[in-house]
């Protein structure tokens, strides 16, 4: 398994941005066409990062592929799959300092068993020193 991270999994003691958005590329995956597996994975990922689950919606495409989203009180987790390529695009967007989006990542890796994972973190709504007060 190849892992590449654009940023480190770090706990925050102060807020320097409104949210953290992880853009995750997963290649060489399994379980990409099973709506029930995707639904349970999203719920487990929400639990793992201690977010507040509002709802989960999963849709299967014909002939293959699944899109799913977990709406959380702190923003969302989403996945779009292409089983024919063994590829999944995952977004984990959390707001505030209580929820660490990286805590959800192991659930996706355990369920989808990717051969390669890359993560880019984008800080959304960067705050000035004045806005941090």
mmCIF file of N, CA and C in Angstrom:
data_model
loop_
_atom_site.group_PDB
_atom_site.id
_atom_site.type_symbol
_atom_site.label_atom_id
_atom_site.label_comp_id
_atom_site.label_asym_id
_atom_site.label_seq_id
_atom_site.Cartn_x
_atom_site.Cartn_y
_atom_site.Cartn_z
ATOM 1 N N UNK A 1 0.846 -1.176 0.000
ATOM 2 C CA UNK A 1 0.000 0.000 0.000
ATOM 3 C C UNK A 1 0.889 1.236 0.000
ATOM 4 N N UNK A 2 0.656 2.140 -0.910
ATOM 5 C CA UNK A 2 1.380 3.393 -1.003
ATOM 6 C C UNK A 2 0.537 4.476 -0.351
ATOM 7 N N UNK A 3 1.150 5.241 0.539
ATOM 8 C CA UNK A 3 0.444 6.345 1.195
ATOM 9 C C UNK A 3 1.201 7.636 0.936
ATOM 10 N N UNK A 4 0.502 8.647 0.486
ATOM 11 C CA UNK A 4 1.094 9.964 0.301
ATOM 12 C C UNK A 4 0.180 10.968 0.984
ATOM 13 N N UNK A 5 0.753 11.808 1.814
ATOM 14 C CA UNK A 5 -0.043 12.804 2.515
ATOM 15 C C UNK A 5 0.529 14.190 2.247
ATOM 16 N N UNK A 6 -0.352 15.123 1.944
ATOM 17 C CA UNK A 6 0.072 16.496 1.727
ATOM 18 C C UNK A 6 0.186 17.252 3.043
ATOM 19 N N UNK A 7 -0.371 16.690 4.103
ATOM 20 C CA UNK A 7 -0.331 17.332 5.407
ATOM 21 C C UNK A 7 -0.321 16.227 6.458
ATOM 22 N N UNK A 8 0.067 16.550 7.663
ATOM 23 C CA UNK A 8 0.118 15.558 8.731
ATOM 24 C C UNK A 8 -1.167 15.577 9.542
ATOM 25 N N UNK A 9 -1.455 14.446 10.173
ATOM 26 C CA UNK A 9 -2.609 14.317 11.060
ATOM 27 C C UNK A 9 -2.263 15.026 12.365
ATOM 28 N N UNK A 10 -2.751 16.232 12.514
ATOM 29 C CA UNK A 10 -2.397 17.010 13.695
ATOM 30 C C UNK A 10 -3.641 17.470 14.431
ATOM 31 N N UNK A 11 -3.577 17.400 15.732
ATOM 32 C CA UNK A 11 -4.671 17.923 16.559
ATOM 33 C C UNK A 11 -4.523 19.436 16.612
ATOM 34 N N UNK A 12 -5.640 20.122 16.679
ATOM 35 C CA UNK A 12 -5.598 21.579 16.721
ATOM 36 C C UNK A 12 -6.013 22.056 18.101
ATOM 37 N N UNK A 13 -5.275 23.033 18.593
ATOM 38 C CA UNK A 13 -5.632 23.614 19.878
ATOM 39 C C UNK A 13 -6.337 24.951 19.689
ATOM 40 N N UNK A 14 -6.192 25.547 18.515
ATOM 41 C CA UNK A 14 -6.904 26.785 18.221
ATOM 42 C C UNK A 14 -7.408 26.709 16.784
ATOM 43 N N UNK A 15 -8.378 27.520 16.480
ATOM 44 C CA UNK A 15 -8.949 27.508 15.140
ATOM 45 C C UNK A 15 -8.232 28.541 14.283
ATOM 46 N N UNK A 16 -7.620 28.097 13.179
ATOM 47 C CA UNK A 16 -7.000 29.019 12.236
ATOM 48 C C UNK A 16 -7.767 29.046 10.920
ATOM 49 N N UNK A 17 -8.751 28.160 10.807
ATOM 50 C CA UNK A 17 -9.611 28.103 9.626
ATOM 51 C C UNK A 17 -10.975 27.599 10.072
ATOM 52 N N UNK A 18 -11.980 27.902 9.293
ATOM 53 C CA UNK A 18 -13.330 27.455 9.631
ATOM 54 C C UNK A 18 -13.455 25.944 9.493
ATOM 55 N N UNK A 19 -12.778 25.372 8.494
ATOM 56 C CA UNK A 19 -12.899 23.933 8.286
ATOM 57 C C UNK A 19 -11.667 23.313 7.664
ATOM 58 N N UNK A 20 -11.636 21.984 7.728
ATOM 59 C CA UNK A 20 -10.568 21.192 7.106
ATOM 60 C C UNK A 20 -11.237 20.259 6.109
ATOM 61 N N UNK A 21 -10.739 20.253 4.882
ATOM 62 C CA UNK A 21 -11.331 19.464 3.810
ATOM 63 C C UNK A 21 -10.264 18.521 3.274
ATOM 64 N N UNK A 22 -10.480 17.226 3.467
ATOM 65 C CA UNK A 22 -9.563 16.224 2.934
ATOM 66 C C UNK A 22 -10.087 15.742 1.593
ATOM 67 N N UNK A 23 -9.251 15.812 0.574
ATOM 68 C CA UNK A 23 -9.539 15.260 -0.748
ATOM 69 C C UNK A 23 -8.707 13.994 -0.864
ATOM 70 N N UNK A 24 -9.375 12.855 -0.945
ATOM 71 C CA UNK A 24 -8.694 11.567 -0.851
ATOM 72 C C UNK A 24 -8.887 10.780 -2.138
ATOM 73 N N UNK A 25 -7.777 10.337 -2.711
ATOM 74 C CA UNK A 25 -7.769 9.489 -3.898
ATOM 75 C C UNK A 25 -7.431 8.076 -3.431
ATOM 76 N N UNK A 26 -8.271 7.098 -3.756
ATOM 77 C CA UNK A 26 -8.011 5.706 -3.397
ATOM 78 C C UNK A 26 -8.032 4.865 -4.666
ATOM 79 N N UNK A 27 -6.925 4.152 -4.894
ATOM 80 C CA UNK A 27 -6.795 3.331 -6.100
ATOM 81 C C UNK A 27 -6.561 1.878 -5.713
ATOM 82 N N UNK A 28 -7.028 0.970 -6.573
ATOM 83 C CA UNK A 28 -6.864 -0.460 -6.305
ATOM 84 C C UNK A 28 -7.776 -0.944 -5.195
ATOM 85 N N UNK A 29 -9.003 -0.418 -5.151
ATOM 86 C CA UNK A 29 -9.947 -0.702 -4.062
ATOM 87 C C UNK A 29 -10.845 -1.906 -4.342
ATOM 88 N N UNK A 30 -11.425 -2.428 -3.255
ATOM 89 C CA UNK A 30 -12.469 -3.449 -3.314
ATOM 90 C C UNK A 30 -13.749 -2.851 -2.729
ATOM 91 N N UNK A 31 -14.843 -3.604 -2.770
ATOM 92 C CA UNK A 31 -16.129 -3.205 -2.151
ATOM 93 C C UNK A 31 -16.707 -1.906 -2.701
ATOM 94 N N UNK A 32 -16.435 -1.599 -3.951
ATOM 95 C CA UNK A 32 -16.853 -0.314 -4.502
ATOM 96 C C UNK A 32 -18.259 -0.300 -5.085
ATOM 97 N N UNK A 33 -18.897 -1.461 -5.207
ATOM 98 C CA UNK A 33 -20.201 -1.502 -5.863
ATOM 99 C C UNK A 33 -21.314 -1.963 -4.928
ATOM 100 N N UNK A 34 -21.028 -2.041 -3.629
ATOM 101 C CA UNK A 34 -21.991 -2.540 -2.649
ATOM 102 C C UNK A 34 -22.546 -1.372 -1.832
ATOM 103 N N UNK A 35 -23.790 -0.996 -2.111
ATOM 104 C CA UNK A 35 -24.402 0.147 -1.428
ATOM 105 C C UNK A 35 -24.459 -0.040 0.080
ATOM 106 N N UNK A 36 -24.748 -1.251 0.539
ATOM 107 C CA UNK A 36 -24.844 -1.491 1.982
ATOM 108 C C UNK A 36 -23.490 -1.328 2.660
ATOM 109 N N UNK A 37 -22.437 -1.822 2.026
ATOM 110 C CA UNK A 37 -21.084 -1.670 2.573
ATOM 111 C C UNK A 37 -20.717 -0.189 2.635
ATOM 112 N N UNK A 38 -21.010 0.544 1.574
ATOM 113 C CA UNK A 38 -20.698 1.981 1.539
ATOM 114 C C UNK A 38 -21.473 2.727 2.626
ATOM 115 N N UNK A 39 -22.748 2.416 2.792
ATOM 116 C CA UNK A 39 -23.582 3.067 3.820
ATOM 117 C C UNK A 39 -22.997 2.826 5.221
ATOM 118 N N UNK A 40 -22.680 1.576 5.538
ATOM 119 C CA UNK A 40 -22.140 1.254 6.864
ATOM 120 C C UNK A 40 -20.762 1.872 7.067
ATOM 121 N N UNK A 41 -19.959 1.925 6.003
ATOM 122 C CA UNK A 41 -18.641 2.547 6.088
ATOM 123 C C UNK A 41 -18.774 4.030 6.426
ATOM 124 N N UNK A 42 -19.689 4.722 5.771
ATOM 125 C CA UNK A 42 -19.892 6.142 6.065
ATOM 126 C C UNK A 42 -20.312 6.352 7.517
ATOM 127 N N UNK A 43 -21.234 5.534 8.007
ATOM 128 C CA UNK A 43 -21.668 5.649 9.406
ATOM 129 C C UNK A 43 -20.509 5.388 10.363
ATOM 130 N N UNK A 44 -19.711 4.367 10.074
ATOM 131 C CA UNK A 44 -18.566 4.044 10.931
ATOM 132 C C UNK A 44 -17.520 5.152 10.903
ATOM 133 N N UNK A 45 -17.316 5.760 9.742
ATOM 134 C CA UNK A 45 -16.350 6.854 9.629
ATOM 135 C C UNK A 45 -16.804 8.063 10.441
ATOM 136 N N UNK A 46 -18.096 8.342 10.424
ATOM 137 C CA UNK A 46 -18.645 9.437 11.235
ATOM 138 C C UNK A 46 -18.396 9.150 12.715
ATOM 139 N N UNK A 47 -18.662 7.920 13.141
ATOM 140 C CA UNK A 47 -18.411 7.539 14.538
ATOM 141 C C UNK A 47 -16.934 7.683 14.888
ATOM 142 N N UNK A 48 -16.062 7.253 13.978
ATOM 143 C CA UNK A 48 -14.621 7.265 14.245
ATOM 144 C C UNK A 48 -14.092 8.676 14.481
ATOM 145 N N UNK A 49 -14.643 9.655 13.782
ATOM 146 C CA UNK A 49 -14.152 11.026 13.978
ATOM 147 C C UNK A 49 -15.008 11.809 14.978
ATOM 148 N N UNK A 50 -15.930 11.086 15.629
ATOM 149 C CA UNK A 50 -16.760 11.664 16.691
ATOM 150 C C UNK A 50 -17.579 12.867 16.208
ATOM 151 N N UNK A 51 -18.061 12.748 14.978
ATOM 152 C CA UNK A 51 -18.917 13.791 14.416
ATOM 153 C C UNK A 51 -20.375 13.484 14.747
ATOM 154 N N UNK A 52 -21.249 14.435 14.482
ATOM 155 C CA UNK A 52 -22.676 14.305 14.755
ATOM 156 C C UNK A 52 -23.403 13.925 13.468
ATOM 157 N N UNK A 53 -23.884 12.682 13.384
ATOM 158 C CA UNK A 53 -24.554 12.210 12.175
ATOM 159 C C UNK A 53 -25.953 12.802 12.066
ATOM 160 N N UNK A 54 -26.243 13.392 10.919
ATOM 161 C CA UNK A 54 -27.583 13.898 10.624
ATOM 162 C C UNK A 54 -28.312 12.927 9.703
ATOM 163 N N UNK A 55 -27.622 12.414 8.690
ATOM 164 C CA UNK A 55 -28.251 11.464 7.779
ATOM 165 C C UNK A 55 -27.271 10.924 6.763
ATOM 166 N N UNK A 56 -27.627 9.770 6.173
ATOM 167 C CA UNK A 56 -26.800 9.130 5.146
ATOM 168 C C UNK A 56 -27.685 8.809 3.950
ATOM 169 N N UNK A 57 -27.185 9.100 2.767
ATOM 170 C CA UNK A 57 -27.873 8.747 1.525
ATOM 171 C C UNK A 57 -26.866 8.078 0.597
ATOM 172 N N UNK A 58 -27.277 6.948 0.001
ATOM 173 C CA UNK A 58 -26.404 6.200 -0.904
ATOM 174 C C UNK A 58 -27.198 5.869 -2.159
ATOM 175 N N UNK A 59 -26.560 6.035 -3.304
ATOM 176 C CA UNK A 59 -27.213 5.742 -4.586
ATOM 177 C C UNK A 59 -26.310 4.843 -5.423
ATOM 178 N N UNK A 60 -26.872 3.774 -5.969
ATOM 179 C CA UNK A 60 -26.144 2.897 -6.876
ATOM 180 C C UNK A 60 -26.468 3.239 -8.316
ATOM 181 N N UNK A 61 -25.466 3.188 -9.176
ATOM 182 C CA UNK A 61 -25.636 3.490 -10.588
ATOM 183 C C UNK A 61 -25.645 2.206 -11.399
ATOM 184 N N UNK A 62 -26.259 2.268 -12.589
ATOM 185 C CA UNK A 62 -26.327 1.123 -13.484
ATOM 186 C C UNK A 62 -25.391 1.375 -14.659
ATOM 187 N N UNK A 63 -24.433 0.549 -14.957
ATOM 188 C CA UNK A 63 -24.312 -0.814 -14.461
ATOM 189 C C UNK A 63 -23.499 -0.935 -13.172
ATOM 190 N N UNK A 64 -22.733 0.088 -12.807
ATOM 191 C CA UNK A 64 -21.945 -0.009 -11.581
ATOM 192 C C UNK A 64 -21.549 1.384 -11.102
ATOM 193 N N UNK A 65 -21.116 1.425 -9.848
ATOM 194 C CA UNK A 65 -20.709 2.670 -9.217
ATOM 195 C C UNK A 65 -21.693 3.072 -8.132
ATOM 196 N N UNK A 66 -21.166 3.704 -7.112
ATOM 197 C CA UNK A 66 -21.965 4.135 -5.968
ATOM 198 C C UNK A 66 -21.523 5.543 -5.570
ATOM 199 N N UNK A 67 -22.486 6.374 -5.206
ATOM 200 C CA UNK A 67 -22.202 7.661 -4.576
ATOM 201 C C UNK A 67 -22.912 7.672 -3.233
ATOM 202 N N UNK A 68 -22.219 8.174 -2.232
ATOM 203 C CA UNK A 68 -22.817 8.245 -0.908
ATOM 204 C C UNK A 68 -22.368 9.498 -0.183
ATOM 205 N N UNK A 69 -23.241 9.982 0.686
ATOM 206 C CA UNK A 69 -22.906 11.156 1.484
ATOM 207 C C UNK A 69 -23.467 10.987 2.891
ATOM 208 N N UNK A 70 -22.648 11.350 3.851
ATOM 209 C CA UNK A 70 -23.084 11.428 5.245
ATOM 210 C C UNK A 70 -23.074 12.909 5.605
ATOM 211 N N UNK A 71 -24.236 13.427 5.917
ATOM 212 C CA UNK A 71 -24.331 14.811 6.384
ATOM 213 C C UNK A 71 -24.088 14.779 7.888
ATOM 214 N N UNK A 72 -23.166 15.594 8.334
ATOM 215 C CA UNK A 72 -22.847 15.662 9.760
ATOM 216 C C UNK A 72 -23.060 17.095 10.239
ATOM 217 N N UNK A 73 -23.223 17.244 11.527
ATOM 218 C CA UNK A 73 -23.403 18.575 12.097
ATOM 219 C C UNK A 73 -22.220 19.483 11.810
ATOM 220 N N UNK A 74 -21.076 18.883 11.529
ATOM 221 C CA UNK A 74 -19.848 19.625 11.281
ATOM 222 C C UNK A 74 -19.531 19.757 9.791
ATOM 223 N N UNK A 75 -20.335 19.223 8.890
ATOM 224 C CA UNK A 75 -20.250 19.353 7.429
ATOM 225 C C UNK A 75 -20.626 18.047 6.743
ATOM 226 N N UNK A 76 -19.658 17.306 6.116
ATOM 227 C CA UNK A 76 -20.044 16.088 5.388
ATOM 228 C C UNK A 76 -18.855 15.165 5.108
ATOM 229 N N UNK A 77 -19.198 13.908 4.814
ATOM 230 C CA UNK A 77 -18.265 12.925 4.264
ATOM 231 C C UNK A 77 -18.937 12.401 3.004
ATOM 232 N N UNK A 78 -18.183 12.262 1.918
ATOM 233 C CA UNK A 78 -18.790 11.744 0.692
ATOM 234 C C UNK A 78 -17.839 10.814 -0.038
ATOM 235 N N UNK A 79 -18.429 9.960 -0.880
ATOM 236 C CA UNK A 79 -17.652 9.024 -1.687
ATOM 237 C C UNK A 79 -18.335 8.845 -3.034
ATOM 238 N N UNK A 80 -17.525 8.722 -4.060
ATOM 239 C CA UNK A 80 -17.983 8.396 -5.410
ATOM 240 C C UNK A 80 -17.060 7.291 -5.906
ATOM 241 N N UNK A 81 -17.645 6.184 -6.390
ATOM 242 C CA UNK A 81 -16.823 5.032 -6.767
ATOM 243 C C UNK A 81 -16.929 4.710 -8.251
ATOM 244 N N UNK A 82 -15.846 4.176 -8.764
ATOM 245 C CA UNK A 82 -15.760 3.662 -10.126
ATOM 246 C C UNK A 82 -15.169 2.259 -10.031
ATOM 247 N N UNK A 83 -16.014 1.241 -9.777
ATOM 248 C CA UNK A 83 -15.513 -0.125 -9.612
ATOM 249 C C UNK A 83 -14.721 -0.626 -10.819
ATOM 250 N N UNK A 84 -15.117 -0.195 -12.007
ATOM 251 C CA UNK A 84 -14.424 -0.657 -13.208
ATOM 252 C C UNK A 84 -12.966 -0.208 -13.254
ATOM 253 N N UNK A 85 -12.621 0.810 -12.451
ATOM 254 C CA UNK A 85 -11.245 1.286 -12.360
ATOM 255 C C UNK A 85 -10.631 1.026 -10.986
ATOM 256 N N UNK A 86 -11.394 0.440 -10.060
ATOM 257 C CA UNK A 86 -10.899 0.222 -8.701
ATOM 258 C C UNK A 86 -10.634 1.524 -7.970
ATOM 259 N N UNK A 87 -11.373 2.567 -8.315
ATOM 260 C CA UNK A 87 -11.087 3.922 -7.839
ATOM 261 C C UNK A 87 -12.238 4.489 -7.005
ATOM 262 N N UNK A 88 -11.861 5.200 -5.938
ATOM 263 C CA UNK A 88 -12.833 5.921 -5.117
ATOM 264 C C UNK A 88 -12.313 7.327 -4.846
ATOM 265 N N UNK A 89 -13.200 8.307 -4.987
ATOM 266 C CA UNK A 89 -12.919 9.694 -4.620
ATOM 267 C C UNK A 89 -13.683 9.971 -3.330
ATOM 268 N N UNK A 90 -12.961 10.345 -2.287
ATOM 269 C CA UNK A 90 -13.555 10.561 -0.969
ATOM 270 C C UNK A 90 -13.279 11.997 -0.530
ATOM 271 N N UNK A 91 -14.297 12.651 0.005
ATOM 272 C CA UNK A 91 -14.142 13.972 0.615
ATOM 273 C C UNK A 91 -14.567 13.872 2.071
ATOM 274 N N UNK A 92 -13.765 14.440 2.944
ATOM 275 C CA UNK A 92 -14.138 14.557 4.349
ATOM 276 C C UNK A 92 -13.950 16.026 4.715
ATOM 277 N N UNK A 93 -15.048 16.699 4.991
ATOM 278 C CA UNK A 93 -15.008 18.126 5.307
ATOM 279 C C UNK A 93 -15.601 18.310 6.693
ATOM 280 N N UNK A 94 -14.788 18.835 7.615
ATOM 281 C CA UNK A 94 -15.261 19.070 8.977
ATOM 282 C C UNK A 94 -14.981 20.519 9.367
ATOM 283 N N UNK A 95 -15.868 21.070 10.158
ATOM 284 C CA UNK A 95 -15.731 22.441 10.635
ATOM 285 C C UNK A 95 -15.501 22.433 12.141
ATOM 286 N N UNK A 96 -14.795 23.447 12.619
ATOM 287 C CA UNK A 96 -14.525 23.547 14.047
ATOM 288 C C UNK A 96 -13.296 22.746 14.438
ATOM 289 N N UNK A 97 -12.976 22.767 15.713
ATOM 290 C CA UNK A 97 -11.767 22.097 16.189
ATOM 291 C C UNK A 97 -12.055 20.787 16.918
ATOM 292 N N UNK A 98 -13.310 20.437 17.142
ATOM 293 C CA UNK A 98 -13.651 19.240 17.913
ATOM 294 C C UNK A 98 -13.472 17.958 17.109
ATOM 295 N N UNK A 99 -13.732 18.000 15.808
ATOM 296 C CA UNK A 99 -13.699 16.808 14.962
ATOM 297 C C UNK A 99 -12.431 16.820 14.113
ATOM 298 N N UNK A 100 -11.682 15.709 14.145
ATOM 299 C CA UNK A 100 -10.476 15.573 13.325
ATOM 300 C C UNK A 100 -10.813 14.692 12.123
ATOM 301 N N UNK A 101 -10.810 15.234 10.901
ATOM 302 C CA UNK A 101 -11.198 14.436 9.741
ATOM 303 C C UNK A 101 -10.293 13.235 9.504
ATOM 304 N N UNK A 102 -9.045 13.315 9.930
ATOM 305 C CA UNK A 102 -8.119 12.192 9.741
ATOM 306 C C UNK A 102 -8.550 10.953 10.521
ATOM 307 N N UNK A 103 -9.332 11.124 11.581
ATOM 308 C CA UNK A 103 -9.789 9.975 12.367
ATOM 309 C C UNK A 103 -10.750 9.086 11.585
ATOM 310 N N UNK A 104 -11.369 9.609 10.533
ATOM 311 C CA UNK A 104 -12.282 8.817 9.698
ATOM 312 C C UNK A 104 -11.536 8.011 8.641
ATOM 313 N N UNK A 105 -10.345 8.430 8.290
ATOM 314 C CA UNK A 105 -9.601 7.815 7.192
ATOM 315 C C UNK A 105 -9.352 6.316 7.364
ATOM 316 N N UNK A 106 -8.972 5.819 8.556
ATOM 317 C CA UNK A 106 -8.743 4.373 8.698
ATOM 318 C C UNK A 106 -9.966 3.519 8.371
ATOM 319 N N UNK A 107 -11.160 4.029 8.602
ATOM 320 C CA UNK A 107 -12.381 3.273 8.286
ATOM 321 C C UNK A 107 -12.484 3.064 6.776
ATOM 322 N N UNK A 108 -12.223 4.103 6.006
ATOM 323 C CA UNK A 108 -12.254 3.983 4.547
ATOM 324 C C UNK A 108 -11.186 3.000 4.067
ATOM 325 N N UNK A 109 -9.978 3.094 4.637
ATOM 326 C CA UNK A 109 -8.893 2.198 4.213
ATOM 327 C C UNK A 109 -9.192 0.750 4.578
ATOM 328 N N UNK A 110 -9.730 0.516 5.765
ATOM 329 C CA UNK A 110 -10.044 -0.842 6.198
ATOM 330 C C UNK A 110 -11.139 -1.463 5.327
ATOM 331 N N UNK A 111 -12.131 -0.683 4.964
ATOM 332 C CA UNK A 111 -13.263 -1.199 4.191
ATOM 333 C C UNK A 111 -12.925 -1.392 2.719
ATOM 334 N N UNK A 112 -12.242 -0.421 2.124
ATOM 335 C CA UNK A 112 -11.995 -0.453 0.681
ATOM 336 C C UNK A 112 -10.674 -1.118 0.298
ATOM 337 N N UNK A 113 -9.783 -1.282 1.265
ATOM 338 C CA UNK A 113 -8.496 -1.943 1.060
ATOM 339 C C UNK A 113 -7.739 -1.427 -0.173
ATOM 340 N N UNK A 114 -7.535 -0.120 -0.254
ATOM 341 C CA UNK A 114 -6.845 0.436 -1.417
ATOM 342 C C UNK A 114 -5.371 0.049 -1.444
ATOM 343 N N UNK A 115 -4.833 -0.042 -2.644
ATOM 344 C CA UNK A 115 -3.399 -0.277 -2.808
ATOM 345 C C UNK A 115 -2.632 1.038 -2.737
ATOM 346 N N UNK A 116 -3.317 2.126 -3.060
ATOM 347 C CA UNK A 116 -2.679 3.442 -3.037
ATOM 348 C C UNK A 116 -3.669 4.481 -2.517
ATOM 349 N N UNK A 117 -3.175 5.347 -1.632
ATOM 350 C CA UNK A 117 -4.000 6.412 -1.057
ATOM 351 C C UNK A 117 -3.209 7.713 -1.120
ATOM 352 N N UNK A 118 -3.847 8.768 -1.589
ATOM 353 C CA UNK A 118 -3.232 10.093 -1.479
ATOM 354 C C UNK A 118 -4.255 11.037 -0.854
ATOM 355 N N UNK A 119 -3.746 11.920 -0.005
ATOM 356 C CA UNK A 119 -4.606 12.845 0.736
ATOM 357 C C UNK A 119 -4.068 14.262 0.567
ATOM 358 N N UNK A 120 -4.954 15.159 0.226
ATOM 359 C CA UNK A 120 -4.629 16.582 0.196
ATOM 360 C C UNK A 120 -5.562 17.262 1.191
ATOM 361 N N UNK A 121 -4.989 18.078 2.074
ATOM 362 C CA UNK A 121 -5.807 18.830 3.020
ATOM 363 C C UNK A 121 -5.895 20.282 2.578
ATOM 364 N N UNK A 122 -7.114 20.778 2.535
ATOM 365 C CA UNK A 122 -7.353 22.186 2.239
ATOM 366 C C UNK A 122 -7.989 22.809 3.475
ATOM 367 N N UNK A 123 -7.425 23.887 3.933
ATOM 368 C CA UNK A 123 -8.036 24.630 5.038
ATOM 369 C C UNK A 123 -9.020 25.613 4.428
ATOM 370 N N UNK A 124 -10.271 25.457 4.800
ATOM 371 C CA UNK A 124 -11.338 26.276 4.223
ATOM 372 C C UNK A 124 -11.642 27.442 5.154
ATOM 373 N N UNK A 125 -11.844 28.615 4.586
ATOM 374 C CA UNK A 125 -12.191 29.789 5.382
ATOM 375 C C UNK A 125 -11.068 30.199 6.309
ATOM 376 N N UNK A 126 -9.867 30.396 5.754
ATOM 377 C CA UNK A 126 -8.737 30.807 6.585
ATOM 378 C C UNK A 126 -9.067 32.102 7.318
ATOM 379 N N UNK A 127 -8.720 32.129 8.589
ATOM 380 C CA UNK A 127 -9.051 33.278 9.434
ATOM 381 C C UNK A 127 -7.835 34.169 9.638
ATOM 382 N N UNK A 128 -8.058 35.470 9.622
ATOM 383 C CA UNK A 128 -6.996 36.416 9.946
ATOM 384 C C UNK A 128 -6.794 36.409 11.463
ATOM 385 N N UNK A 129 -5.717 37.024 11.909
ATOM 386 C CA UNK A 129 -5.460 37.105 13.354
ATOM 387 C C UNK A 129 -6.620 37.804 14.063
ATOM 388 N N UNK A 130 -7.180 38.815 13.446
ATOM 389 C CA UNK A 130 -8.301 39.550 14.038
ATOM 390 C C UNK A 130 -9.541 38.662 14.142
ATOM 391 N N UNK A 131 -9.796 37.842 13.119
ATOM 392 C CA UNK A 131 -10.980 36.979 13.114
ATOM 393 C C UNK A 131 -10.863 35.823 14.106
ATOM 394 N N UNK A 132 -9.643 35.442 14.459
ATOM 395 C CA UNK A 132 -9.433 34.337 15.401
ATOM 396 C C UNK A 132 -9.854 34.704 16.814
ATOM 397 N N UNK A 133 -9.923 35.998 17.111
ATOM 398 C CA UNK A 133 -10.231 36.445 18.476
ATOM 399 C C UNK A 133 -11.669 36.229 18.825
#
